[in-house]
């Protein structure tokens, strides 16, 4: 009876980690969580509004999104420290998905509905991926391609915000169109001097405070000064656009509707957003967990992100992700649990209910300044330079992802980033590193001739290493390499495969190996295997390969194979070996 009652509780705590935190909450944490929540809220409000506009949505939707995702993640999220919310990396992806549909329909209000539906779709994708234990999907984007993607995203966001920073609008789309439109606007005298002054001063102030006074809430300081400047210098009369009065009251519960004809584009966008959000969350969670000693629960993180997106989507919000900067603020402020995020959400709700006009005099160029400084943090120039110096191939992958985002757009860019990462995996498995190894004077074992050109070889013996599993896609290049070695002069009597790096052999590779052995035998060359892993040996025995290839041609070590060759042929190492 007792056992039956305990099972649902354990199941609920596993599904909703927030219950477990509440059950073990310590009184000493309360003050720290509340103070951290108050500090965090000063960042959540201006960033929420700024990132909503980045996504092409009204500023109020950023606050609705922030409130709901914080409350949902506090219940379903496994991390005690992560802060979710509107994100600069997702804003352009949301806009790229939603705005083309809105433009074709001609109804600007439809953008909010579509963004909410997009959040619901991302939430469902995340939860289904968690049920299927697909957390490994986050690994589909390699670090070099992610660096390139983020660099492209940073410059795309920057160019897209420049007209707003200077107080005018452009109708051109895309990176190239944005650059041309901005240049034409400046040349045509459309820039508002007061708007540019506010925006540029805001960027300088935020960057300066982040550089020299990192503990000072730079965004809050800039926002307060910008609001003060509005009254002091009558910025509205000087042509500067203001945020205006926000709608009063709680986030409205709304069930969004999606027309079937829009489903394909929305689903593609949701997949891309889900992938970027998951990758960002796992990497951020890993970084902060390493400091606190927590374990990463990837599948539960997907449920947490999914729940946050579902909650936001039902209250006129849009897709969310983890914010490294806001999480860092919460951590530096002493946050112990997700009560920090709940405190921030409650304060935003109080503002919406009691003080909706608090940010009415906030200049729009100040929001652009917030977005631009966030975009600068997305770029990783030192990482790009390091790739150039360390590995040109991965630098080229990064560059291709960068060009994909800037020239083709954000959504195609994420597709290119994923595609390049997958192709890079296949490239490494398809054309893995392969080499001949030999004996180096004064060094134990056998070593790569590319790094040791002075390596010695026994007459008639070639030792070949192939650094990958053998499967249908790479077994033919493997066969061609062996054939090439068999044609060298003097003609080898044995070709020994140093098979320790070969972690698998599929049925296609097994058939090719048998054909290759028969072909070499006819030419007077024996194919010999050394250091086969036990699991691989079991597989090739199941394929009956060991019964068809001479059983004597399988050795536990390369040294054993070399000793057997010397005993059979009488070959000897040269003097001193």
XYZ file of C-alpha atoms in Angstrom:
577
model
C 0.000 0.000 0.000
C 2.774 2.419 1.024
C 4.820 1.383 -2.016
C 1.912 2.214 -4.331
C 1.620 5.725 -2.887
C 5.330 6.431 -3.150
C 5.682 5.536 -6.808
C 3.669 8.465 -8.225
C 5.594 10.869 -5.968
C 8.930 9.573 -7.262
C 7.678 9.702 -10.829
C 6.391 13.242 -10.406
C 9.642 14.425 -8.878
C 11.572 12.934 -11.765
C 9.286 14.603 -14.313
C 9.089 17.872 -12.355
C 12.442 18.424 -10.605
C 11.100 21.670 -9.150
C 9.053 19.635 -6.655
C 12.208 17.927 -5.436
C 13.975 21.283 -5.014
C 11.005 22.623 -3.057
C 10.978 19.540 -0.821
C 14.667 20.004 0.059
C 14.734 23.810 0.042
C 16.920 25.398 2.704
C 15.887 28.593 4.503
C 19.374 30.019 4.066
C 18.854 30.070 0.300
C 15.725 32.233 0.335
C 17.337 35.641 0.780
C 20.008 34.936 -1.830
C 17.455 33.699 -4.369
C 15.199 36.738 -3.895
C 18.065 39.229 -4.155
C 19.390 37.446 -7.274
C 15.859 37.519 -8.734
C 15.580 41.268 -8.185
C 18.943 41.852 -9.858
C 18.040 39.485 -12.699
C 14.732 41.254 -13.386
C 16.603 44.458 -14.218
C 18.138 42.570 -17.143
C 15.095 40.491 -18.103
C 12.785 43.413 -18.870
C 14.873 45.427 -21.368
C 16.337 42.313 -23.003
C 12.899 40.697 -23.288
C 11.518 43.735 -25.100
C 14.616 44.116 -27.292
C 14.674 40.466 -28.378
C 10.940 40.550 -29.124
C 11.532 43.375 -31.583
C 14.487 41.456 -32.998
C 12.008 38.664 -33.757
C 9.699 41.172 -35.460
C 7.159 41.157 -32.603
C 5.722 43.770 -30.186
C 7.915 44.408 -27.107
C 5.184 43.200 -24.720
C 5.430 39.670 -26.123
C 9.018 39.501 -24.874
C 7.807 40.126 -21.322
C 4.992 37.574 -21.628
C 7.524 35.055 -22.913
C 9.977 35.770 -20.113
C 7.383 35.326 -17.367
C 5.914 32.051 -18.618
C 9.167 30.327 -19.573
C 10.744 31.123 -16.186
C 7.756 29.713 -14.297
C 7.560 26.571 -16.459
C 11.289 25.834 -16.311
C 11.254 26.278 -12.521
C 8.911 23.269 -12.378
C 10.192 21.063 -15.213
C 13.840 22.103 -15.624
C 16.556 19.989 -13.956
C 19.110 22.773 -13.511
C 18.949 24.950 -10.410
C 20.837 27.814 -12.035
C 19.933 28.103 -15.744
C 17.888 31.121 -16.825
C 15.703 30.699 -19.917
C 14.101 33.447 -21.961
C 14.033 35.301 -25.281
C 17.408 34.908 -26.945
C 19.364 36.939 -29.491
C 20.349 33.808 -31.420
C 16.704 32.740 -31.872
C 15.259 36.155 -32.753
C 16.406 36.180 -36.396
C 15.255 32.572 -36.826
C 11.792 33.442 -35.505
C 11.608 36.465 -37.788
C 12.815 34.438 -40.792
C 10.033 31.897 -40.164
C 7.154 34.180 -39.249
C 7.575 37.395 -41.247
C 7.414 35.875 -44.767
C 4.027 34.347 -43.901
C 2.798 37.606 -42.357
C 3.951 39.605 -45.395
C 2.041 37.354 -47.762
C -1.089 37.641 -45.608
C -0.857 41.381 -44.992
C -1.961 41.135 -41.331
C 0.747 42.262 -38.855
C -1.221 40.867 -35.887
C -0.772 37.430 -37.344
C 2.906 37.568 -36.378
C 2.103 37.095 -32.686
C -0.169 34.135 -33.424
C 2.426 32.492 -35.645
C 5.225 33.077 -33.147
C 3.090 31.498 -30.415
C 2.374 28.506 -32.615
C 6.091 28.272 -33.376
C 6.792 28.097 -29.631
C 4.220 25.310 -29.259
C 5.803 23.379 -32.124
C 9.278 23.769 -30.621
C 7.919 22.600 -27.277
C 6.335 19.484 -28.785
C 9.504 18.675 -30.759
C 11.597 18.980 -27.589
C 9.330 16.753 -25.503
C 9.051 14.085 -28.215
C 12.836 14.158 -28.643
C 13.206 13.680 -24.898
C 10.836 10.702 -24.881
C 12.857 9.196 -27.747
C 16.098 10.024 -25.863
C 17.471 12.058 -28.759
C 19.610 14.394 -26.692
C 22.609 13.382 -28.777
C 21.103 15.420 -31.653
C 22.699 18.450 -30.027
C 26.029 17.003 -31.192
C 25.034 17.353 -34.848
C 26.525 20.842 -34.973
C 30.278 20.735 -34.548
C 32.022 23.585 -32.760
C 33.690 24.999 -35.928
C 30.384 25.138 -37.812
C 28.638 26.600 -34.745
C 31.331 29.285 -34.538
C 30.763 30.132 -38.194
C 26.994 30.111 -37.753
C 27.158 32.398 -34.708
C 29.589 34.757 -36.460
C 27.197 34.988 -39.385
C 24.268 35.479 -37.017
C 26.134 38.244 -35.177
C 26.863 40.288 -38.276
C 23.347 39.660 -39.657
C 21.778 40.941 -36.420
C 24.147 43.910 -36.369
C 23.300 44.966 -39.922
C 19.580 44.412 -39.315
C 19.610 46.700 -36.238
C 21.632 49.554 -37.740
C 18.651 51.330 -39.365
C 16.738 51.186 -36.068
C 19.808 52.494 -34.267
C 19.844 55.502 -36.609
C 16.098 56.096 -36.399
C 14.802 54.902 -39.789
C 13.579 51.758 -41.513
C 14.628 49.833 -44.629
C 12.452 47.535 -46.708
C 15.309 45.366 -47.989
C 15.719 41.857 -46.597
C 18.791 39.724 -46.015
C 22.347 40.692 -45.209
C 23.256 42.208 -48.581
C 19.892 43.972 -48.876
C 20.275 45.283 -45.336
C 23.732 46.706 -46.036
C 22.560 48.358 -49.251
C 19.360 49.682 -47.653
C 21.218 51.128 -44.689
C 23.806 52.807 -46.932
C 21.061 54.281 -49.109
C 19.184 55.529 -46.041
C 22.288 57.282 -44.729
C 23.049 58.761 -48.145
C 19.430 59.929 -48.459
C 19.524 61.777 -45.154
C 16.988 59.533 -43.411
C 19.059 59.150 -40.240
C 17.769 60.899 -37.113
C 20.722 62.528 -35.348
C 19.172 62.278 -31.878
C 18.325 58.588 -32.388
C 21.861 57.818 -33.556
C 23.304 59.673 -30.580
C 21.172 57.714 -28.111
C 21.888 54.357 -29.800
C 25.632 54.793 -30.238
C 26.026 56.192 -26.722
C 24.078 53.209 -25.411
C 26.397 50.736 -27.150
C 29.520 52.513 -25.881
C 28.141 52.655 -22.331
C 27.167 48.964 -22.209
C 30.479 47.777 -23.636
C 32.483 50.079 -21.366
C 30.673 48.943 -18.228
C 30.952 45.280 -19.229
C 34.680 45.755 -19.792
C 35.683 47.796 -16.750
C 32.803 47.376 -14.262
C 31.417 43.897 -14.981
C 29.453 43.725 -11.718
C 27.433 46.836 -12.600
C 24.140 46.040 -14.449
C 25.210 47.764 -17.660
C 21.931 47.272 -19.545
C 19.881 48.681 -16.643
C 22.171 51.710 -16.310
C 21.884 52.427 -20.023
C 18.085 52.028 -19.986
C 17.661 54.377 -17.015
C 19.900 57.012 -18.613
C 18.105 56.655 -21.968
C 14.697 57.164 -20.326
C 16.101 60.169 -18.485
C 17.480 61.582 -21.726
C 14.023 61.317 -23.307
C 12.579 63.808 -20.824
C 15.674 65.984 -20.541
C 16.178 66.495 -24.276
C 12.599 66.023 -25.558
C 13.740 63.135 -27.753
C 10.207 62.370 -28.947
C 9.990 65.872 -30.463
C 13.350 65.304 -32.136
C 12.068 62.333 -34.121
C 13.146 59.511 -31.781
C 10.673 56.601 -31.579
C 9.718 55.445 -28.084
C 8.488 52.101 -26.779
C 5.266 53.652 -25.501
C 2.730 52.362 -23.001
C 2.673 48.569 -22.582
C -0.652 46.708 -22.295
C -1.718 46.404 -18.645
C -2.504 43.089 -17.011
C -1.481 39.448 -16.939
C -0.329 37.605 -20.065
C -3.512 36.558 -21.900
C -4.169 32.839 -22.393
C -4.525 32.269 -26.152
C -4.676 29.151 -28.291
C -2.958 30.034 -31.588
C -4.251 28.780 -34.921
C -2.154 27.707 -37.892
C -3.338 27.291 -41.445
C -2.266 24.036 -43.057
C -0.570 25.850 -45.958
C 1.863 27.461 -43.512
C 2.761 24.233 -41.737
C 5.808 23.233 -43.824
C 7.682 26.519 -43.361
C 6.750 26.709 -39.688
C 7.845 23.134 -39.017
C 11.203 23.686 -40.734
C 11.747 26.800 -38.631
C 10.704 24.965 -35.453
C 13.214 22.184 -36.125
C 16.042 24.668 -36.597
C 15.081 26.638 -33.501
C 14.776 23.445 -31.430
C 18.243 22.314 -32.515
C 19.916 25.650 -31.753
C 18.043 25.977 -28.454
C 19.003 22.460 -27.382
C 22.655 22.911 -28.382
C 22.852 26.245 -26.569
C 21.156 24.854 -23.452
C 23.307 21.719 -23.208
C 26.552 23.666 -23.682
C 25.537 26.361 -21.176
C 24.282 23.789 -18.674
C 27.543 21.850 -18.996
C 29.618 24.957 -18.342
C 27.714 25.961 -15.202
C 27.291 22.393 -13.944
C 31.062 21.920 -14.059
C 31.390 24.760 -11.548
C 28.704 23.540 -9.154
C 29.329 19.811 -9.445
C 25.848 19.041 -10.828
C 25.233 16.361 -13.438
C 23.777 17.169 -16.839
C 20.466 15.431 -17.580
C 20.105 16.018 -21.303
C 16.702 14.390 -21.785
C 15.222 16.198 -18.784
C 16.669 19.473 -20.121
C 14.671 18.868 -23.291
C 11.522 18.449 -21.215
C 12.337 21.660 -19.349
C 12.896 23.608 -22.572
C 9.817 21.997 -24.112
C 7.627 22.948 -21.151
C 8.978 26.510 -21.219
C 8.142 26.844 -24.910
C 4.671 25.340 -24.473
C 3.893 27.749 -21.634
C 5.140 30.735 -23.647
C 3.167 29.633 -26.718
C -0.106 29.550 -24.801
C 0.322 33.113 -23.528
C 1.264 35.045 -26.699
C 4.963 34.269 -26.336
C 7.586 32.949 -28.735
C 10.369 30.291 -28.690
C 12.984 30.534 -25.951
C 16.418 29.212 -25.137
C 18.976 29.401 -22.350
C 20.849 32.655 -21.885
C 24.447 32.339 -20.788
C 24.675 36.036 -19.881
C 21.513 36.045 -17.739
C 22.539 32.771 -16.089
C 25.913 34.319 -15.263
C 24.159 37.339 -13.725
C 21.998 35.057 -11.576
C 25.033 33.051 -10.463
C 27.102 36.144 -9.605
C 24.150 37.511 -7.642
C 24.112 34.441 -5.391
C 21.306 32.377 -6.933
C 20.832 28.950 -5.374
C 17.678 27.623 -7.080
C 15.059 28.410 -9.693
C 13.304 30.608 -7.124
C 15.547 33.291 -8.624
C 13.749 32.977 -11.954
C 10.352 32.817 -10.241
C 11.165 36.042 -8.380
C 12.097 37.718 -11.657
C 8.845 36.522 -13.256
C 6.740 37.798 -10.349
C 8.408 41.215 -10.483
C 7.703 41.474 -14.213
C 4.053 40.538 -13.572
C 3.781 43.222 -10.890
C 5.216 45.746 -13.319
C 2.682 44.755 -16.007
C -0.212 45.025 -13.583
C 0.819 48.087 -11.549
C 3.330 50.024 -13.680
C 2.729 49.283 -17.384
C 3.969 52.751 -18.309
C 7.355 52.343 -16.624
C 9.182 52.011 -19.938
C 6.963 54.247 -22.084
C 9.806 56.758 -22.593
C 12.442 54.171 -23.476
C 13.882 55.090 -26.923
C 13.758 52.413 -29.600
C 17.443 53.031 -30.468
C 18.252 51.964 -26.876
C 16.629 48.580 -27.579
C 18.702 48.377 -30.767
C 21.810 49.059 -28.679
C 20.923 46.152 -26.374
C 20.496 43.802 -29.333
C 23.697 44.959 -31.031
C 25.815 44.456 -27.893
C 24.238 41.001 -27.514
C 25.105 40.198 -31.138
C 28.716 41.206 -30.529
C 28.883 38.635 -27.729
C 27.689 35.936 -30.157
C 30.724 36.359 -32.394
C 33.850 34.351 -31.613
C 36.688 35.994 -33.523
C 39.479 34.483 -31.353
C 37.957 31.027 -31.935
C 37.920 31.648 -35.690
C 41.561 32.747 -35.676
C 42.476 29.677 -33.637
C 40.822 27.432 -36.246
C 42.848 29.157 -38.979
C 46.094 28.452 -37.161
C 45.251 24.973 -35.895
C 43.230 23.272 -38.625
C 42.445 24.804 -42.007
C 39.786 22.199 -42.829
C 37.685 23.168 -39.825
C 38.287 26.853 -40.535
C 36.830 26.273 -44.016
C 33.780 24.591 -42.457
C 33.343 27.582 -40.168
C 33.688 29.978 -43.094
C 31.134 28.044 -45.153
C 28.605 28.194 -42.276
C 29.287 31.935 -41.918
C 28.699 32.560 -45.621
C 25.573 30.388 -45.544
C 23.999 32.590 -42.865
C 25.048 35.933 -44.329
C 24.332 35.211 -47.999
C 21.411 32.768 -47.867
C 19.676 33.653 -44.616
C 19.348 32.430 -41.051
C 17.231 29.309 -41.623
C 19.251 28.079 -44.624
C 22.319 28.928 -42.567
C 21.395 26.544 -39.753
C 20.620 23.884 -42.376
C 24.036 24.404 -43.919
C 25.691 24.271 -40.484
C 24.025 20.951 -39.654
C 24.681 19.576 -43.137
C 28.359 20.521 -43.022
C 28.764 18.945 -39.597
C 27.204 15.691 -40.786
C 29.247 15.716 -43.992
C 32.378 16.277 -41.922
C 31.530 13.166 -39.905
C 31.123 11.159 -43.114
C 34.287 12.668 -44.576
C 36.347 11.530 -41.591
C 34.855 8.049 -41.713
C 34.924 7.840 -45.528
C 38.489 9.081 -45.947
C 40.085 8.429 -42.561
C 43.733 8.811 -41.815
C 45.754 5.867 -43.126
C 49.452 5.212 -43.150
C 52.273 2.708 -43.277
C 54.122 2.167 -40.021
C 57.669 1.015 -39.387
C 60.306 0.583 -36.716
C 62.135 3.722 -35.565
C 65.712 3.324 -34.252
C 65.804 3.840 -30.484
C 61.998 4.055 -30.105
C 59.856 1.171 -28.903
C 56.990 -0.054 -31.100
C 55.994 0.837 -34.675
C 55.406 4.401 -35.856
C 53.884 6.474 -38.657
C 56.255 6.981 -41.598
C 54.781 10.445 -42.220
C 56.227 11.608 -38.920
C 59.213 9.268 -38.937
C 60.561 9.097 -42.508
C 63.591 7.187 -41.196
C 61.396 4.268 -40.046
C 62.811 0.863 -41.050
C 60.940 -1.996 -42.763
C 61.623 -5.713 -43.114
C 62.144 -6.759 -46.744
C 58.854 -7.934 -48.249
C 56.750 -6.768 -45.259
C 54.340 -3.804 -45.219
C 52.503 -2.827 -42.031
C 49.425 -0.719 -42.806
C 47.152 1.163 -40.371
C 43.608 2.376 -41.181
C 42.171 4.659 -38.481
C 38.425 4.008 -38.767
C 35.796 1.270 -38.653
C 35.462 -0.621 -41.930
C 32.016 -0.261 -43.444
C 30.316 -0.035 -46.804
C 31.307 3.607 -47.468
C 35.055 3.335 -46.874
C 35.950 -0.296 -47.531
C 36.610 0.348 -51.229
C 39.132 3.143 -50.554
C 40.689 0.734 -48.034
C 40.837 -1.986 -50.728
C 42.368 0.443 -53.231
C 45.075 1.433 -50.745
C 45.959 -2.226 -50.144
C 46.079 -2.870 -53.890
C 48.417 0.113 -54.312
C 50.726 -1.249 -51.611
C 50.670 -4.685 -53.242
C 51.967 -3.167 -56.497
C 55.007 -1.510 -54.909
C 58.530 -2.754 -55.554
C 59.969 -4.868 -54.152
C 56.752 -6.813 -54.140
C 55.535 -7.420 -50.559
C 55.061 -10.993 -49.393
C 52.926 -9.957 -46.410
C 50.688 -6.930 -45.881
C 49.914 -6.728 -42.167
C 46.850 -4.721 -41.165
C 47.493 -3.056 -37.803
C 43.799 -3.344 -36.960
C 43.655 -1.843 -33.459
C 41.957 1.406 -34.705
C 39.352 -0.614 -36.665
C 36.404 -0.661 -34.256
C 33.868 -2.361 -36.526
C 33.526 -4.394 -39.715
C 30.146 -4.649 -41.451
C 29.013 -7.375 -43.857
C 29.916 -5.362 -46.970
C 33.438 -4.839 -45.662
C 33.690 -8.535 -44.777
C 32.846 -9.557 -48.350
C 35.382 -7.088 -49.760
C 38.072 -8.356 -47.376
C 37.471 -11.932 -48.537
C 37.700 -10.923 -52.202
C 40.840 -8.900 -51.471
C 42.480 -11.832 -49.675
C 41.782 -14.144 -52.617
C 43.069 -11.528 -55.087
C 46.308 -11.004 -53.146
C 46.858 -14.733 -52.657
C 46.739 -15.158 -56.443
C 49.510 -12.549 -56.695
C 51.675 -14.210 -54.050
C 50.915 -11.721 -51.260
C 49.309 -12.663 -47.950
C 46.831 -10.411 -46.147
C 47.492 -10.591 -42.400
C 45.614 -9.079 -39.452
C 47.059 -8.012 -36.101
C 45.516 -6.487 -32.962
C 41.897 -7.071 -33.933
C 39.633 -5.985 -31.079
C 37.704 -8.819 -29.444
C 34.332 -7.433 -30.519
C 35.485 -7.094 -34.121
C 36.992 -10.603 -34.058
C 33.636 -11.978 -32.864
C 31.873 -10.253 -35.753
C 34.179 -11.510 -38.477
C 33.941 -14.999 -37.035
C 30.177 -14.677 -37.319
C 30.692 -13.633 -40.950
C 32.803 -16.824 -41.327
C 35.722 -14.724 -42.518
C 38.234 -16.437 -40.218
C 37.370 -19.832 -41.674
C 37.989 -18.665 -45.259
C 41.122 -16.604 -44.666
C 44.124 -18.610 -43.435
C 43.616 -18.854 -39.621
C 47.361 -18.448 -39.176
C 47.082 -14.911 -40.544
C 45.437 -13.503 -37.414
C 47.804 -12.330 -34.673
C 47.170 -10.748 -31.295
C 49.854 -8.073 -31.758
C 51.863 -6.476 -34.526
C 55.031 -7.731 -32.834
C 53.702 -11.304 -33.011
C 52.899 -10.905 -36.711
C 56.368 -9.493 -37.410
C 58.013 -12.329 -35.468
C 55.988 -14.898 -37.445
C 57.018 -13.253 -40.727
C 60.691 -13.301 -39.718
C 60.414 -16.982 -38.738
C 58.765 -17.895 -42.039
C 60.973 -15.878 -44.396
C 64.230 -15.532 -42.496
C 64.106 -11.740 -42.905
C 66.054 -9.730 -40.357
C 66.262 -6.119 -39.281
C 69.337 -4.285 -40.396
C 72.229 -3.962 -37.948
C 71.349 -1.882 -34.905
C 67.639 -2.623 -35.075
